[in-house]
PDB file of C-alpha atoms and ligand atoms in Angstrom:
ATOM      1  CA  UNK B   1     -24.487 -43.849 -16.698  1.00  0.00           C
ATOM      2  CA  UNK B   2     -25.134 -40.611 -14.788  1.00  0.00           C
ATOM      3  CA  UNK B   3     -28.495 -38.831 -14.816  1.00  0.00           C
ATOM      4  CA  UNK B   4     -27.275 -35.939 -16.998  1.00  0.00           C
ATOM      5  CA  UNK B   5     -25.743 -38.363 -19.528  1.00  0.00           C
ATOM      6  CA  UNK B   6     -29.212 -39.971 -19.690  1.00  0.00           C
ATOM      7  CA  UNK B   7     -30.693 -36.519 -20.351  1.00  0.00           C
ATOM      8  CA  UNK B   8     -28.146 -35.960 -23.142  1.00  0.00           C
ATOM      9  CA  UNK B   9     -29.119 -39.320 -24.673  1.00  0.00           C
ATOM     10  CA  UNK B  10     -32.829 -38.442 -24.468  1.00  0.00           C
ATOM     11  CA  UNK B  11     -33.521 -41.284 -22.040  1.00  0.00           C
ATOM     12  CA  UNK B  12     -34.801 -38.763 -19.481  1.00  0.00           C
ATOM     13  CA  UNK B  13     -36.929 -35.871 -20.825  1.00  0.00           C
ATOM     14  CA  UNK B  14     -35.862 -32.274 -20.315  1.00  0.00           C
ATOM     15  CA  UNK B  15     -37.071 -28.768 -21.070  1.00  0.00           C
ATOM     16  CA  UNK B  16     -34.336 -27.569 -23.408  1.00  0.00           C
ATOM     17  CA  UNK B  17     -33.423 -23.876 -23.489  1.00  0.00           C
ATOM     18  CA  UNK B  18     -30.539 -24.140 -25.966  1.00  0.00           C
ATOM     19  CA  UNK B  19     -28.507 -26.928 -27.504  1.00  0.00           C
ATOM     20  CA  UNK B  20     -25.581 -27.293 -29.853  1.00  0.00           C
ATOM     21  CA  UNK B  21     -23.258 -30.118 -30.808  1.00  0.00           C
ATOM     22  CA  UNK B  22     -21.314 -29.995 -27.542  1.00  0.00           C
ATOM     23  CA  UNK B  23     -23.510 -28.362 -24.882  1.00  0.00           C
ATOM     24  CA  UNK B  24     -27.048 -28.497 -23.522  1.00  0.00           C
ATOM     25  CA  UNK B  25     -28.985 -25.967 -21.420  1.00  0.00           C
ATOM     26  CA  UNK B  26     -32.220 -27.112 -19.773  1.00  0.00           C
ATOM     27  CA  UNK B  27     -34.520 -26.043 -16.951  1.00  0.00           C
ATOM     28  CA  UNK B  28     -33.714 -27.340 -13.468  1.00  0.00           C
ATOM     29  CA  UNK B  29     -36.421 -29.730 -12.277  1.00  0.00           C
ATOM     30  CA  UNK B  30     -36.537 -27.962  -8.898  1.00  0.00           C
ATOM     31  CA  UNK B  31     -35.978 -24.277  -9.695  1.00  0.00           C
ATOM     32  CA  UNK B  32     -34.386 -22.134  -6.964  1.00  0.00           C
ATOM     33  CA  UNK B  33     -35.257 -18.844  -8.707  1.00  0.00           C
ATOM     34  CA  UNK B  34     -37.645 -17.666 -11.453  1.00  0.00           C
ATOM     35  CA  UNK B  35     -35.013 -18.669 -13.973  1.00  0.00           C
ATOM     36  CA  UNK B  36     -32.921 -21.722 -13.110  1.00  0.00           C
ATOM     37  CA  UNK B  37     -31.161 -23.355 -16.032  1.00  0.00           C
ATOM     38  CA  UNK B  38     -28.532 -26.086 -15.930  1.00  0.00           C
ATOM     39  CA  UNK B  39     -25.770 -25.871 -18.521  1.00  0.00           C
ATOM     40  CA  UNK B  40     -23.711 -28.977 -19.244  1.00  0.00           C
ATOM     41  CA  UNK B  41     -21.164 -30.297 -21.692  1.00  0.00           C
ATOM     42  CA  UNK B  42     -22.599 -33.306 -23.522  1.00  0.00           C
ATOM     43  CA  UNK B  43     -19.452 -35.242 -22.697  1.00  0.00           C
ATOM     44  CA  UNK B  44     -19.160 -36.532 -19.152  1.00  0.00           C
ATOM     45  CA  UNK B  45     -16.761 -34.797 -16.755  1.00  0.00           C
ATOM     46  CA  UNK B  46     -17.198 -35.343 -13.028  1.00  0.00           C
ATOM     47  CA  UNK B  47     -16.897 -31.648 -12.121  1.00  0.00           C
ATOM     48  CA  UNK B  48     -15.340 -28.306 -12.989  1.00  0.00           C
ATOM     49  CA  UNK B  49     -12.201 -29.542 -11.257  1.00  0.00           C
ATOM     50  CA  UNK B  50     -11.342 -31.871 -14.158  1.00  0.00           C
ATOM     51  CA  UNK B  51     -12.720 -29.915 -17.113  1.00  0.00           C
ATOM     52  CA  UNK B  52     -10.195 -29.256 -19.906  1.00  0.00           C
ATOM     53  CA  UNK B  53      -9.745 -25.473 -20.223  1.00  0.00           C
ATOM     54  CA  UNK B  54     -10.415 -25.753 -23.970  1.00  0.00           C
ATOM     55  CA  UNK B  55     -13.935 -26.963 -23.250  1.00  0.00           C
ATOM     56  CA  UNK B  56     -14.466 -24.066 -20.833  1.00  0.00           C
ATOM     57  CA  UNK B  57     -13.603 -21.617 -23.597  1.00  0.00           C
ATOM     58  CA  UNK B  58     -16.306 -23.017 -25.864  1.00  0.00           C
ATOM     59  CA  UNK B  59     -18.709 -23.307 -22.952  1.00  0.00           C
ATOM     60  CA  UNK B  60     -18.260 -19.628 -22.115  1.00  0.00           C
ATOM     61  CA  UNK B  61     -19.578 -18.660 -25.537  1.00  0.00           C
ATOM     62  CA  UNK B  62     -22.477 -21.114 -25.199  1.00  0.00           C
ATOM     63  CA  UNK B  63     -23.455 -19.702 -21.775  1.00  0.00           C
ATOM     64  CA  UNK B  64     -23.444 -16.179 -23.198  1.00  0.00           C
ATOM     65  CA  UNK B  65     -25.850 -17.377 -25.902  1.00  0.00           C
ATOM     66  CA  UNK B  66     -28.108 -18.909 -23.249  1.00  0.00           C
ATOM     67  CA  UNK B  67     -28.215 -15.546 -21.435  1.00  0.00           C
ATOM     68  CA  UNK B  68     -29.122 -13.843 -24.730  1.00  0.00           C
ATOM     69  CA  UNK B  69     -31.908 -16.305 -25.393  1.00  0.00           C
ATOM     70  CA  UNK B  70     -33.290 -15.812 -21.876  1.00  0.00           C
ATOM     71  CA  UNK B  71     -33.109 -12.008 -22.384  1.00  0.00           C
ATOM     72  CA  UNK B  72     -31.278 -11.492 -19.079  1.00  0.00           C
ATOM     73  CA  UNK B  73     -28.113  -9.831 -20.309  1.00  0.00           C
ATOM     74  CA  UNK B  74     -29.314  -6.421 -19.067  1.00  0.00           C
ATOM     75  CA  UNK B  75     -30.886  -7.555 -15.794  1.00  0.00           C
ATOM     76  CA  UNK B  76     -27.997  -9.879 -14.923  1.00  0.00           C
ATOM     77  CA  UNK B  77     -27.761 -13.365 -13.531  1.00  0.00           C
ATOM     78  CA  UNK B  78     -25.572 -15.638 -11.419  1.00  0.00           C
ATOM     79  CA  UNK B  79     -23.538 -18.669 -12.452  1.00  0.00           C
ATOM     80  CA  UNK B  80     -22.698 -21.313  -9.875  1.00  0.00           C
ATOM     81  CA  UNK B  81     -20.862 -24.587 -10.150  1.00  0.00           C
ATOM     82  CA  UNK B  82     -20.770 -26.911  -7.166  1.00  0.00           C
ATOM     83  CA  UNK B  83     -17.702 -29.122  -6.856  1.00  0.00           C
ATOM     84  CA  UNK B  84     -17.583 -32.266  -4.772  1.00  0.00           C
ATOM     85  CA  UNK B  85     -18.799 -32.890  -1.269  1.00  0.00           C
ATOM     86  CA  UNK B  86     -18.047 -29.567   0.441  1.00  0.00           C
ATOM     87  CA  UNK B  87     -19.233 -27.780  -2.704  1.00  0.00           C
ATOM     88  CA  UNK B  88     -22.634 -29.441  -2.337  1.00  0.00           C
ATOM     89  CA  UNK B  89     -22.516 -31.211  -5.701  1.00  0.00           C
ATOM     90  CA  UNK B  90     -25.224 -33.852  -6.038  1.00  0.00           C
ATOM     91  CA  UNK B  91     -25.068 -34.780  -9.713  1.00  0.00           C
ATOM     92  CA  UNK B  92     -21.539 -35.884 -10.676  1.00  0.00           C
ATOM     93  CA  UNK B  93     -21.615 -34.436 -14.212  1.00  0.00           C
ATOM     94  CA  UNK B  94     -20.098 -30.968 -14.515  1.00  0.00           C
ATOM     95  CA  UNK B  95     -22.772 -28.278 -14.756  1.00  0.00           C
ATOM     96  CA  UNK B  96     -23.359 -24.618 -14.190  1.00  0.00           C
ATOM     97  CA  UNK B  97     -26.506 -23.368 -12.528  1.00  0.00           C
ATOM     98  CA  UNK B  98     -27.665 -20.155 -14.196  1.00  0.00           C
ATOM     99  CA  UNK B  99     -30.133 -18.380 -11.913  1.00  0.00           C
ATOM    100  CA  UNK B 100     -31.883 -15.065 -12.384  1.00  0.00           C
ATOM    101  CA  UNK B 101     -35.107 -13.534 -13.600  1.00  0.00           C
ATOM    102  CA  UNK B 102     -35.229 -11.694 -10.253  1.00  0.00           C
ATOM    103  CA  UNK B 103     -32.590 -10.387  -7.795  1.00  0.00           C
ATOM    104  CA  UNK B 104     -30.869 -13.538  -6.557  1.00  0.00           C
ATOM    105  CA  UNK B 105     -29.552 -12.065  -3.299  1.00  0.00           C
ATOM    106  CA  UNK B 106     -26.169 -11.924  -1.619  1.00  0.00           C
ATOM    107  CA  UNK B 107     -23.939 -14.802  -0.682  1.00  0.00           C
ATOM    108  CA  UNK B 108     -24.135 -14.807   3.100  1.00  0.00           C
ATOM    109  CA  UNK B 109     -22.963 -17.157   5.796  1.00  0.00           C
TER     110      UNK B 109
HETATM  111  P1  LIG E   1     -25.887 -29.963  -7.872  1.00  0.00           P
HETATM  112  O1  LIG E   1     -26.311 -30.047  -6.444  1.00  0.00           O
HETATM  113  O2  LIG E   1     -25.264 -31.257  -8.338  1.00  0.00           O
HETATM  114  O3  LIG E   1     -25.033 -28.765  -8.164  1.00  0.00           O
HETATM  115  O4  LIG E   1     -27.213 -29.702  -8.706  1.00  0.00           O
HETATM  116  C1  LIG E   1     -27.945 -30.711  -9.322  1.00  0.00           C
HETATM  117  C2  LIG E   1     -29.213 -30.070  -9.864  1.00  0.00           C
HETATM  118  O5  LIG E   1     -29.811 -30.971 -10.757  1.00  0.00           O
HETATM  119  C3  LIG E   1     -30.262 -29.753  -8.780  1.00  0.00           C
HETATM  120  O6  LIG E   1     -30.571 -28.355  -8.813  1.00  0.00           O
HETATM  121  C4  LIG E   1     -31.465 -30.615  -9.178  1.00  0.00           C
HETATM  122  O7  LIG E   1     -32.706 -29.973  -8.976  1.00  0.00           O
HETATM  123  C5  LIG E   1     -31.197 -30.883 -10.646  1.00  0.00           C
HETATM  124  N1  LIG E   1     -31.724 -32.140 -11.144  1.00  0.00           N
HETATM  125  C6  LIG E   1     -31.538 -33.365 -10.580  1.00  0.00           C
HETATM  126  N2  LIG E   1     -32.136 -34.327 -11.326  1.00  0.00           N
HETATM  127  C7  LIG E   1     -32.681 -33.678 -12.394  1.00  0.00           C
HETATM  128  C8  LIG E   1     -33.434 -34.140 -13.528  1.00  0.00           C
HETATM  129  O8  LIG E   1     -33.707 -35.327 -13.724  1.00  0.00           O
HETATM  130  N3  LIG E   1     -33.834 -33.185 -14.413  1.00  0.00           N
HETATM  131  C9  LIG E   1     -33.554 -31.866 -14.242  1.00  0.00           C
HETATM  132  N4  LIG E   1     -34.028 -31.023 -15.178  1.00  0.00           N
HETATM  133  N5  LIG E   1     -32.847 -31.414 -13.193  1.00  0.00           N
HETATM  134  C10 LIG E   1     -32.418 -32.309 -12.275  1.00  0.00           C
HETATM  135 ZN1  LIG E   2     -22.687 -37.788 -17.126  1.00  0.00          ZN
END
């Protein structure tokens, strides 16, 4: 079982930001910015590349609720999802990184 499935099952502790029947948002263990939350479907999908669009629709609404709860709708934030090897994905359970709480900077090469 993957590490995020273990988090969903409660076998690994997490700092939960928001949870519903289908999704979980929790603080990243190694935050890259002041706010760094991981948002996952409770069901296992390897990456965004295989996620059913129907799940993305529900996840969109959940992510918007996470942003409300974090009070960053005015200040803004960035969503990132890494996909596979070139994408730099380390945990093979689809997730968004939500970062913010400060200016996150430009994407530069
Ligand atoms: P990826 O590189 O797969 O897009 O990102 C994986 C993220 O998961 C990393 O930012 C890493 O810090 C985070 N992470 C890995 N293991 C754990 C864990 O056990 N708990 C939490 N809260 N975050 C984790
Ligand atoms: Zn998983």
